[in-house]
Amino acid sequence: METKINNNNNNDNGYMNQAYVGSLNASTISIPGAYKPNESSNGKKPVSEGSGPAPAPGPGDSPPEVEAGQQGKKRESWSNDIEFLMSCIALSVGLGNVWRFPFTALENGGGAFVIPYLIVLILVGKPVYYLEMLLGQFSSRGSVKVYDFSPIMRGIGYGQVLATGIVTTYYATLMALTLRYFVNSFFPTLPWSYCREEWGAECLDSGPQEASRATSLAGSGVRTTSAEFYFTNIILREKASIDDGIGYPSWSLALALAVAWIIIAGIMFKGVKSSGKASYFLALFPYVVMLILLVRALSLPGAFDGVLYFLRPQWHKLLEPQVWYAAVTQVFFSLAICFGNIIMYASYNRFGHNIYRDANIVTTLDTFTSLLSGVIIFGILGNLAYENNTTDIASVVNGGPGLAFISYPDAIAKFKWLPQLFSVLFFLMLFVLGIGSNVGMASCLSTVIKDQFGHLKNWTVVVGIAFVGYFLGLMYVTPGGQFLLNLVDYFGVTFVALVLAIFELVTIAWIYGVKRLCRDVEFMIGIKTSLYYRICWAVVTPLLMLTILIYTLVLYEPLKYKNYTYQSGAYVFGWCLSAFGVGQVLFWAIPAVRKQPSHLGLWARIRKAFEPLPNWGPSDPETLKRYQLFVQEGNANALFRRSSIWHKIYDNIFG
């Protein structure tokens, strides 16, 4: 539970008692390294009692680094608070829940995965989601500039933006697949509902079967559904390997990919003003279709066996680090944490907005949606096992990203009443989910670019991202595209995100400090941070992620796609991609150190590069001024506390 300090604190200027401000102005306390009132963010030098002129820079000193565009140009903002909440739901409740969660659960033992997932959600997902919301709203900075609280660590933001860019390119290709299925749903007979002659006797029609089905299939082995054959052979034109190249893009998927990027760019054209309006439909429509599919899936024969497989825990699996690694990456992918997206969206909030409430709503709804999707998918898998006369749920369909394009279409094909209608609704829902997530990720990229190059117009940035994303995405719609997606997703996204998340949490919890962060929360929204969040931020979450990373590296096995082992050059490329993403931390640390005053020694410059910039804090100049006075009093009180290392650690966590 969080403790409210001031119930009247939902104003744009944050929490501050006027008498308290006046007392500070009347008697300025001088503390080394603390904010001085004559160093206001707007460049003016107000005169107060006891204040003198600002010290002149030393010989060769560089001027303090300031936030580009922070003072001159007013930042965009949401039209209302609901738009922010809906945009976060559209971003976090998306394909990560409907597409990725079920196949990750399938590959990790069904119910064996659900328990670690819920534990990781409580210990990692929820605390980090709230943490990133806080930083974005407090600073009104994007996912790179937010590291003004410790400029030497700004490379974390750049590495996360790189991972986000990679996800954005292949996420759009999933939209292309859904559009292809959406168009094919208008055929009089769903094209994946029946077998073709060239697929042989091992193909099983996905459409409704006659009552004599059980007799004709008695004694036969596991058969492959026509929906799986259709996806692999007709939609993907998938190769057995990529040793001889990945092939050429499918013209139909290339066209669908172009349509997807046009829609994404159209929604982003006017920034958060236009994307906020679209968020209502993007967030709410998918639930209508999911409830319809839930009723249908649970009415299929054998469905409850699949649901039990999904919900029944296998306790011995809890000792397998790969299951925990999959749970962490799923939480990252589903909630979109540690990619910079949440920080970006929250940066457009008004300063006093109640994000504690919104963080709880989004994380709870995200969990509910993942479990709902799991029940639907595993209900369908239970039916597929029934159709194949087997009790092995995991054997009836291949895992991987294609699961949502196999199991869902297979279930829809079994509808005896207007399957085309349900197919149109489902793939429209899947497309809407993907667009909501992709708009958020592409907006993160555009925010970083606009923060760096403030003179660029929003539409030019959006069009540029769309063009680059489209041409990079073409490689994923080739016959070998899924092989590349699997490789890039592991080395360029999941591994990089995990390592950078550890850096992010250590930087915030121990360099900036949990205590200082909780002080910022109290100033901004008048809430005292609970012990649960303090302990998770400082100890539990980073240690859990570090442990999973170490176990994963120790037990590492070469990545495979289905039964294909990549050539050695692919693994070299993958590790280079990982090194490039993680290496951004070191790469951007160098200029941060060089910008420090040159008269300082090397170690002094490094130490100073860990300190917040002079204008770190709220973007509004008046609120920033009051915040810096608020910090100054806290620093004065800290002078009278014990200074041993153990007291500092205790004080950082427990305040």
XYZ file of C-alpha atoms in Angstrom:
655
model
C 0.000 0.000 0.000
C 1.081 3.523 -0.695
C 0.469 6.254 1.858
C -1.077 9.472 0.627
C 0.600 12.607 1.950
C -1.609 15.216 0.381
C -4.995 14.425 -1.109
C -5.093 17.758 -2.927
C -1.996 17.035 -4.912
C -3.365 16.456 -8.378
C -2.170 19.748 -9.786
C 0.365 20.347 -12.498
C 2.922 22.012 -10.259
C 3.503 19.147 -7.823
C 3.418 19.119 -4.064
C 4.858 21.995 -2.062
C 3.650 23.987 0.896
C 3.950 27.708 0.252
C 4.993 28.570 3.809
C 7.696 25.947 3.531
C 8.963 27.476 0.281
C 9.001 30.919 1.849
C 11.048 29.757 4.810
C 13.639 28.265 2.497
C 13.853 31.418 0.401
C 14.357 33.473 3.517
C 17.359 31.489 4.670
C 19.408 29.755 2.028
C 21.421 26.826 3.318
C 24.830 26.359 1.739
C 25.698 22.722 1.075
C 28.503 21.453 -1.166
C 27.024 20.118 -4.383
C 23.504 21.321 -3.541
C 21.369 23.525 -5.703
C 21.945 27.246 -5.318
C 18.932 29.536 -5.840
C 20.888 31.730 -8.263
C 21.230 28.785 -10.645
C 17.655 28.712 -11.798
C 16.757 26.714 -14.869
C 15.521 29.670 -16.878
C 18.928 31.318 -16.907
C 17.894 34.313 -14.728
C 19.555 35.076 -11.409
C 16.999 35.958 -8.757
C 18.365 37.799 -5.774
C 17.726 36.343 -2.325
C 19.152 37.039 1.093
C 22.645 35.711 1.489
C 23.050 34.852 -2.183
C 25.907 36.099 -4.262
C 26.853 35.933 -7.895
C 27.332 32.545 -9.480
C 30.963 31.400 -9.503
C 32.677 31.856 -12.811
C 33.742 28.712 -14.665
C 37.333 27.674 -14.203
C 39.889 27.756 -17.007
C 38.934 25.338 -19.726
C 35.676 24.413 -18.047
C 32.811 23.313 -20.261
C 29.397 24.770 -19.542
C 27.076 22.378 -17.741
C 25.197 20.090 -20.087
C 21.544 21.036 -20.354
C 18.479 19.393 -21.735
C 18.135 20.110 -25.429
C 14.838 21.740 -26.112
C 13.833 21.560 -22.452
C 13.665 25.287 -21.946
C 12.650 26.711 -25.300
C 10.005 24.421 -26.724
C 6.967 23.286 -24.754
C 6.599 19.525 -24.716
C 3.501 17.816 -26.103
C 1.012 16.408 -23.610
C -1.997 14.112 -23.560
C -5.376 15.749 -24.097
C -6.608 14.091 -20.878
C -5.516 11.504 -18.321
C -7.647 8.722 -19.818
C -5.724 8.904 -23.102
C -2.515 8.087 -21.247
C -4.104 5.090 -19.521
C -5.637 3.802 -22.762
C -2.349 4.269 -24.622
C -0.498 2.282 -21.947
C -3.112 -0.480 -22.190
C -2.829 -0.509 -26.007
C 0.983 -0.670 -25.708
C 1.326 -3.250 -22.944
C -1.763 -5.373 -23.612
C -0.960 -6.498 -27.131
C 0.627 -9.278 -29.130
C 2.887 -10.028 -26.184
C -0.204 -11.420 -24.437
C -2.168 -12.980 -27.288
C 0.715 -14.046 -29.533
C 3.832 -14.536 -27.406
C 2.527 -15.675 -24.011
C 0.743 -18.854 -25.197
C 3.656 -20.200 -27.263
C 6.163 -19.324 -24.503
C 3.975 -21.227 -22.031
C 3.722 -24.155 -24.467
C 7.502 -24.338 -24.905
C 8.056 -24.239 -21.118
C 5.613 -26.855 -19.911
C 2.257 -25.057 -19.760
C 1.405 -24.824 -16.055
C 5.131 -25.031 -15.273
C 5.476 -21.579 -16.793
C 2.486 -19.854 -15.186
C 3.865 -19.946 -11.614
C 7.284 -18.409 -12.494
C 5.510 -15.889 -14.708
C 3.287 -14.660 -11.867
C 6.226 -14.544 -9.434
C 8.365 -12.583 -11.904
C 5.436 -10.267 -12.608
C 5.152 -9.407 -8.903
C 8.891 -9.095 -8.231
C 10.021 -7.590 -11.547
C 7.196 -6.495 -13.831
C 5.051 -4.442 -11.491
C 7.925 -2.623 -9.682
C 9.790 -1.793 -12.906
C 6.623 -0.633 -14.677
C 5.845 1.797 -11.844
C 9.492 2.872 -11.698
C 9.625 3.790 -15.380
C 6.316 5.625 -15.188
C 7.680 7.680 -12.295
C 10.885 8.657 -14.088
C 9.125 9.636 -17.301
C 6.442 11.758 -15.652
C 8.806 13.369 -13.149
C 11.360 14.507 -15.724
C 9.219 14.959 -18.880
C 12.125 13.415 -20.784
C 12.299 10.563 -23.287
C 14.037 7.242 -22.748
C 17.535 8.661 -23.403
C 17.345 12.157 -21.890
C 15.833 10.683 -18.736
C 19.371 9.607 -17.815
C 20.199 13.239 -17.096
C 20.031 12.001 -13.488
C 23.315 10.156 -14.240
C 24.680 11.219 -17.660
C 27.455 8.619 -17.702
C 24.772 5.895 -17.920
C 22.908 7.428 -20.850
C 24.059 4.521 -23.031
C 21.426 2.369 -21.308
C 18.762 4.472 -23.015
C 20.454 4.203 -26.402
C 20.813 0.432 -26.059
C 17.142 0.096 -25.181
C 16.182 2.266 -28.149
C 18.221 -0.043 -30.396
C 16.336 -3.069 -29.032
C 13.035 -1.222 -29.491
C 13.934 -0.435 -33.090
C 14.614 -4.118 -33.787
C 11.304 -5.168 -32.253
C 9.477 -2.484 -34.224
C 10.746 -3.835 -37.551
C 9.651 -7.432 -37.006
C 6.483 -6.514 -35.108
C 5.234 -4.779 -38.240
C 5.769 -7.987 -40.236
C 3.412 -9.758 -37.840
C 0.894 -7.094 -38.772
C 1.481 -8.006 -42.400
C 0.694 -11.655 -41.619
C -2.548 -10.692 -39.868
C -3.588 -8.520 -42.811
C -2.977 -11.427 -45.193
C -5.190 -13.665 -43.051
C -7.739 -10.873 -42.700
C -8.123 -10.605 -46.480
C -8.263 -14.400 -46.892
C -11.058 -14.536 -44.305
C -13.478 -13.180 -46.911
C -13.243 -16.324 -49.071
C -16.459 -18.417 -49.230
C -14.442 -21.276 -47.683
C -11.585 -20.419 -45.345
C -8.459 -21.421 -47.318
C -6.737 -23.023 -44.308
C -9.740 -25.173 -43.367
C -9.063 -27.993 -45.847
C -6.080 -30.052 -46.986
C -4.467 -29.869 -50.408
C -3.549 -33.018 -52.292
C 0.187 -32.248 -52.177
C 0.149 -32.216 -48.366
C -0.467 -35.972 -48.261
C -2.341 -38.274 -45.914
C -0.779 -36.801 -42.775
C -2.816 -33.626 -43.216
C -5.934 -33.222 -41.072
C -8.679 -30.839 -42.186
C -9.086 -27.957 -39.749
C -12.717 -27.559 -40.772
C -15.644 -29.385 -39.132
C -15.329 -33.191 -39.245
C -18.013 -35.814 -39.652
C -19.137 -37.914 -36.705
C -17.228 -40.884 -38.149
C -13.931 -39.039 -37.634
C -12.898 -41.050 -34.568
C -13.279 -44.355 -36.421
C -11.283 -43.259 -39.460
C -8.449 -41.872 -37.316
C -8.216 -44.809 -34.926
C -4.687 -46.120 -34.699
C -3.200 -43.285 -36.753
C -0.293 -41.210 -35.499
C -0.238 -37.500 -34.799
C -1.346 -35.601 -37.880
C -0.688 -32.007 -38.899
C -3.645 -29.676 -39.343
C -4.336 -27.960 -42.634
C -4.036 -24.623 -40.776
C -0.386 -25.405 -39.967
C 0.351 -26.579 -43.511
C -1.288 -23.429 -44.874
C 0.750 -21.112 -42.657
C 4.075 -22.851 -43.335
C 3.740 -23.684 -47.032
C 1.503 -20.950 -48.463
C 1.825 -17.876 -46.216
C 5.495 -18.154 -45.172
C 6.713 -20.398 -48.025
C 9.133 -21.539 -45.335
C 12.397 -23.258 -46.204
C 13.918 -26.205 -44.369
C 17.090 -24.172 -43.754
C 18.742 -20.876 -44.691
C 22.122 -22.343 -45.581
C 21.594 -21.271 -49.199
C 20.081 -17.856 -48.385
C 16.784 -16.480 -47.145
C 15.099 -16.031 -50.542
C 13.037 -13.126 -51.838
C 10.156 -11.308 -50.106
C 6.600 -12.393 -50.742
C 4.917 -9.675 -52.810
C 1.608 -10.059 -50.946
C 3.276 -9.782 -47.528
C 5.411 -6.871 -48.763
C 2.221 -5.064 -49.793
C 0.561 -5.875 -46.461
C 3.671 -4.618 -44.644
C 3.420 -1.310 -46.514
C -0.234 -0.963 -45.469
C 0.708 -1.662 -41.840
C 3.377 1.050 -41.825
C 1.035 3.546 -43.506
C -1.513 3.007 -40.715
C 1.156 3.276 -37.996
C 2.510 6.486 -39.519
C -1.001 7.892 -39.895
C -1.778 7.354 -36.203
C 1.555 8.938 -35.192
C 1.329 11.819 -37.670
C 0.360 14.438 -35.064
C 2.195 12.861 -32.130
C 0.355 11.986 -28.915
C -2.585 14.189 -29.940
C -3.535 11.736 -32.700
C -2.292 8.490 -31.104
C -4.168 9.340 -27.892
C -7.465 9.576 -29.776
C -6.855 6.203 -31.453
C -5.991 4.543 -28.123
C -9.640 4.140 -27.065
C -10.387 1.769 -29.939
C -6.939 0.144 -29.850
C -7.292 -0.701 -26.143
C -10.937 -1.791 -25.863
C -11.963 -3.514 -29.101
C -9.750 -6.627 -28.684
C -11.537 -7.688 -25.495
C -14.881 -8.002 -27.281
C -13.428 -10.520 -29.749
C -11.433 -12.386 -27.096
C -14.555 -13.047 -25.031
C -16.314 -14.469 -28.111
C -13.326 -16.738 -28.835
C -13.181 -17.835 -25.197
C -16.763 -19.101 -25.310
C -16.095 -20.916 -28.578
C -12.783 -22.454 -27.478
C -14.221 -23.843 -24.234
C -17.129 -25.420 -26.132
C -14.782 -27.598 -28.239
C -14.344 -31.303 -27.318
C -11.184 -31.886 -25.280
C -10.768 -28.191 -24.483
C -10.753 -28.656 -20.712
C -7.850 -31.109 -20.934
C -5.829 -28.367 -22.601
C -6.856 -25.774 -20.007
C -5.860 -28.144 -17.191
C -2.465 -28.637 -18.841
C -2.090 -24.845 -18.886
C -3.112 -24.336 -15.255
C -1.670 -27.460 -13.587
C 1.762 -26.573 -12.122
C 4.751 -28.891 -12.574
C 6.810 -28.047 -9.511
C 10.074 -29.628 -10.678
C 10.175 -27.146 -13.547
C 10.694 -24.319 -11.051
C 14.311 -25.464 -10.707
C 15.028 -24.985 -14.418
C 16.602 -21.558 -15.045
C 15.396 -21.496 -18.666
C 11.800 -21.384 -17.441
C 12.609 -18.356 -15.271
C 14.514 -16.734 -18.121
C 11.476 -17.227 -20.368
C 9.260 -15.725 -17.654
C 11.452 -12.621 -17.351
C 11.623 -12.059 -21.112
C 7.869 -12.590 -21.397
C 7.223 -9.967 -18.705
C 9.560 -7.569 -20.543
C 7.868 -8.238 -23.866
C 4.315 -8.164 -22.530
C 4.530 -5.063 -20.329
C 7.045 -3.386 -22.686
C 9.306 -2.544 -19.736
C 13.031 -1.843 -20.078
C 12.601 -0.751 -23.692
C 11.995 2.938 -22.977
C 8.367 2.908 -24.119
C 6.776 3.435 -20.695
C 9.184 6.260 -19.861
C 8.304 7.909 -23.173
C 4.516 7.721 -22.709
C 4.702 8.936 -19.094
C 6.881 11.887 -20.143
C 3.812 13.444 -21.832
C 1.800 13.394 -18.568
C 0.961 16.397 -16.467
C 3.278 16.539 -13.461
C 0.806 15.643 -10.711
C -0.986 12.777 -12.490
C -1.723 9.712 -10.296
C 0.461 7.128 -12.027
C 0.438 4.809 -9.013
C -3.193 4.019 -9.846
C -2.512 3.667 -13.573
C 0.477 1.350 -13.048
C -1.666 -0.991 -10.946
C -4.486 -0.967 -13.512
C -2.236 -1.741 -16.474
C -0.167 -4.483 -14.813
C -3.290 -6.214 -13.456
C -5.081 -6.013 -16.798
C -1.976 -7.275 -18.593
C -1.840 -10.365 -16.361
C -5.546 -11.018 -16.826
C -5.212 -10.763 -20.616
C -2.236 -13.143 -20.722
C -4.106 -15.746 -18.685
C -7.237 -15.264 -20.778
C -5.242 -15.791 -23.975
C -3.611 -18.860 -22.450
C -6.981 -20.400 -21.635
C -8.187 -19.781 -25.203
C -5.063 -21.189 -26.878
C -4.722 -24.236 -24.609
C -8.413 -24.955 -24.949
C -7.814 -25.119 -28.702
C -4.705 -27.276 -28.209
C -6.761 -29.645 -26.061
C -9.203 -29.964 -28.937
C -6.344 -30.627 -31.384
C -5.094 -33.408 -29.092
C -8.608 -34.828 -29.050
C -8.747 -34.699 -32.848
C -5.431 -36.591 -33.015
C -6.391 -39.196 -30.386
C -3.481 -38.240 -28.110
C -3.143 -36.948 -24.569
C 0.187 -35.174 -25.215
C -0.885 -31.552 -25.514
C 2.624 -30.301 -26.318
C 2.982 -32.590 -29.353
C -0.020 -31.473 -31.383
C 1.478 -28.257 -32.776
C 4.904 -26.728 -33.203
C 5.780 -23.865 -30.881
C 7.235 -20.582 -31.995
C 5.773 -17.332 -33.242
C 3.505 -19.122 -35.707
C 1.357 -20.638 -32.972
C -1.177 -17.796 -33.070
C -1.391 -18.210 -36.858
C -2.051 -21.938 -36.522
C -4.105 -22.635 -33.410
C -6.446 -19.661 -33.667
C -7.242 -20.167 -37.372
C -7.712 -23.893 -36.724
C -10.315 -23.160 -34.035
C -12.104 -20.613 -36.200
C -12.279 -23.117 -39.065
C -14.275 -25.439 -36.786
C -17.063 -22.881 -36.389
C -20.149 -24.299 -38.095
C -21.892 -20.933 -38.195
C -20.264 -18.105 -40.174
C -16.582 -18.940 -39.553
C -15.668 -16.109 -41.955
C -17.249 -13.562 -39.624
C -15.293 -14.803 -36.610
C -12.122 -14.968 -38.677
C -12.525 -11.351 -39.810
C -13.136 -10.238 -36.227
C -10.190 -12.216 -34.847
C -7.599 -11.008 -37.315
C -8.903 -7.469 -37.053
C -8.434 -7.789 -33.283
C -4.912 -9.169 -33.721
C -4.080 -6.333 -36.082
C -5.453 -3.726 -33.657
C -3.397 -5.233 -30.808
C -0.251 -5.135 -32.911
C -0.853 -1.585 -34.096
C -1.319 -0.394 -30.507
C 2.010 -1.896 -29.462
C 3.844 -0.814 -32.605
C 2.628 2.767 -32.326
C 4.078 2.888 -28.807
C 7.446 1.495 -29.876
C 7.727 3.699 -32.952
C 6.724 6.706 -30.818
C 9.613 5.893 -28.495
C 12.002 6.098 -31.452
C 10.481 9.362 -32.689
C 10.652 10.914 -29.202
C 14.372 10.142 -28.922
C 15.009 11.628 -32.378
C 12.978 14.768 -31.623
C 14.709 15.192 -28.267
C 18.064 15.126 -30.058
C 17.027 17.159 -33.090
C 14.378 19.564 -31.869
C 14.144 21.425 -35.186
C 12.709 18.396 -37.011
C 8.964 18.333 -37.588
C 7.035 15.377 -36.229
C 5.789 14.184 -39.610
C 9.287 14.045 -41.125
C 10.509 11.879 -38.234
C 7.475 9.582 -38.498
C 7.818 9.154 -42.275
C 11.540 8.426 -41.888
C 10.892 5.729 -39.265
C 8.188 4.181 -41.453
C 10.452 3.988 -44.524
C 13.383 2.482 -42.622
C 11.117 0.087 -40.734
C 9.488 -1.069 -43.961
C 12.687 -1.836 -45.845
C 14.277 -3.591 -42.869
C 11.078 -5.560 -42.362
C 11.185 -7.003 -45.876
C 13.788 -9.569 -44.793
C 11.265 -11.102 -42.378
C 8.706 -11.777 -45.152
C 11.123 -13.984 -47.116
C 11.054 -17.826 -47.001
C 13.830 -17.663 -44.405
C 12.340 -14.735 -42.524
C 11.281 -16.695 -39.428
C 14.822 -18.007 -39.031
C 16.095 -14.428 -38.946
C 13.341 -13.289 -36.615
C 14.220 -16.016 -34.120
C 17.928 -15.122 -34.262
C 17.490 -11.346 -33.999
C 14.825 -11.621 -31.298
C 17.115 -13.639 -29.029
C 20.438 -11.853 -29.496
C 19.269 -8.335 -30.342
C 16.236 -8.006 -28.082
C 15.718 -10.427 -25.193
C 19.372 -10.803 -24.148
C 20.145 -7.094 -24.590
C 16.981 -6.067 -22.731
C 17.829 -8.297 -19.770
C 21.403 -7.015 -19.410
C 20.412 -3.360 -19.832
C 17.549 -3.793 -17.379
C 20.073 -4.825 -14.728
C 22.161 -1.733 -15.532
C 19.020 0.421 -15.405
C 17.921 -0.818 -12.000
C 21.381 -0.576 -10.446
C 21.757 2.954 -11.830
C 18.406 4.119 -10.472
C 18.503 2.243 -7.153
C 22.126 2.719 -6.154
C 23.605 5.597 -8.170
C 20.614 7.926 -8.146
C 19.278 6.188 -5.054
C 15.985 4.629 -3.989
C 15.728 7.191 -1.211
C 16.104 10.103 -3.634
C 13.581 8.508 -6.012
C 11.044 8.099 -3.199
C 11.610 11.741 -2.276
C 10.824 12.686 -5.893
C 7.629 10.622 -5.781
C 6.533 12.386 -2.603
C 7.202 15.780 -4.165
C 5.378 14.910 -7.397
C 2.232 13.051 -6.310
C 2.291 13.261 -2.506
C 2.670 9.506 -1.942
C 5.088 7.751 0.405
C 6.551 4.721 -1.365
C 5.819 1.378 0.289
C 8.480 -1.013 1.554
C 7.486 -3.501 -1.184
C 8.617 -1.155 -3.942
C 11.736 -0.023 -2.050
C 12.989 -3.566 -1.474
C 12.133 -4.712 -5.006
C 13.870 -1.737 -6.631
C 16.986 -1.937 -4.478
C 17.513 -5.656 -3.904
C 15.029 -8.265 -5.118
C 14.485 -7.241 -8.738
C 18.125 -6.640 -9.774
C 19.340 -9.746 -7.911
C 16.649 -11.940 -9.472
C 17.483 -10.730 -12.966
C 21.221 -11.049 -12.375
C 20.777 -14.623 -11.122
C 18.707 -15.569 -14.162
C 21.277 -14.019 -16.491
C 24.163 -15.929 -14.870
C 22.317 -19.257 -14.947
C 21.352 -18.696 -18.565
C 24.936 -17.981 -19.609
C 26.259 -20.985 -17.673
C 23.715 -23.350 -19.246
C 23.769 -21.703 -22.666
C 23.067 -23.934 -25.654
C 23.261 -22.821 -29.291
C 20.000 -21.259 -30.442
C 17.841 -23.329 -32.813
C 14.778 -22.663 -34.931
C 12.609 -25.775 -34.791
C 15.227 -28.473 -35.506
C 17.577 -26.259 -37.506
C 20.991 -25.330 -36.096
C 22.366 -22.067 -37.446
C 25.745 -21.841 -39.107
C 28.626 -20.563 -36.977
C 28.598 -17.202 -38.775
C 25.009 -16.603 -37.617
C 26.028 -17.083 -33.984
C 28.971 -14.715 -34.426
C 26.603 -12.127 -35.888
C 24.174 -12.671 -33.009
C 26.780 -12.156 -30.289
C 28.129 -9.106 -32.113
C 24.603 -7.698 -32.154
C 24.302 -8.338 -28.407
C 27.705 -6.744 -27.767
C 26.725 -3.699 -29.834
C 23.509 -3.233 -27.844
C 25.088 -3.667 -24.418
C 28.230 -1.777 -25.500
C 26.218 1.422 -25.843
C 26.688 1.856 -22.084
C 30.466 2.225 -22.493
C 30.265 4.081 -25.804
C 28.120 6.940 -24.430
C 29.937 7.052 -21.087
C 33.062 8.454 -22.761
C 31.545 11.757 -24.019
C 29.716 12.162 -20.688
C 33.075 12.134 -18.884
C 34.725 14.414 -21.441
C 32.019 17.066 -20.942
C 32.976 17.500 -17.289
C 35.204 20.464 -16.268
C 38.678 19.860 -17.677
C 40.520 21.134 -14.580
C 39.319 18.075 -12.663
C 41.313 14.882 -12.569
C 40.135 11.804 -14.479
C 38.547 10.061 -11.494
C 36.911 13.281 -10.344
C 35.417 13.776 -13.810
C 34.129 10.197 -13.853
C 32.597 10.638 -10.397
C 30.964 13.917 -11.412
C 29.516 12.292 -14.560
C 27.446 10.075 -12.249
C 25.778 13.138 -10.690
C 22.503 14.647 -11.977
C 22.710 17.582 -14.386
C 21.941 21.038 -12.918
C 18.494 21.122 -14.530
C 17.462 17.572 -13.588
C 13.890 17.543 -12.361
C 10.477 18.816 -13.500
C 10.392 20.574 -16.869
C 8.338 23.522 -15.609
C 10.830 26.199 -14.413
C 8.815 27.229 -11.344
C 8.232 23.636 -10.265
C 11.903 22.879 -10.885
C 12.895 25.771 -8.633
C 10.695 24.524 -5.787
C 11.925 20.970 -6.302
C 15.562 22.048 -6.004
C 14.771 23.868 -2.761
C 13.026 20.705 -1.585
C 16.187 18.711 -2.380
C 18.370 21.269 -0.639
C 16.539 20.826 2.660
C 16.843 17.057 2.358
C 20.599 17.381 1.822
C 20.825 19.612 4.899
C 19.107 16.981 7.038
C 21.411 14.290 5.660
C 24.459 16.066 7.123
C 23.405 14.978 10.617
C 23.085 11.268 9.812
C 25.656 8.528 10.248
C 27.888 8.068 7.235
C 29.173 4.456 7.441
C 28.600 2.321 4.362
C 26.076 0.074 6.148
C 24.098 3.051 7.395
C 24.047 4.463 3.859
C 22.754 1.179 2.431
C 20.085 0.929 5.114
C 19.126 4.571 4.648
C 18.872 4.177 0.863
C 16.422 1.280 1.128
C 14.398 2.124 4.210
C 14.711 5.916 4.135
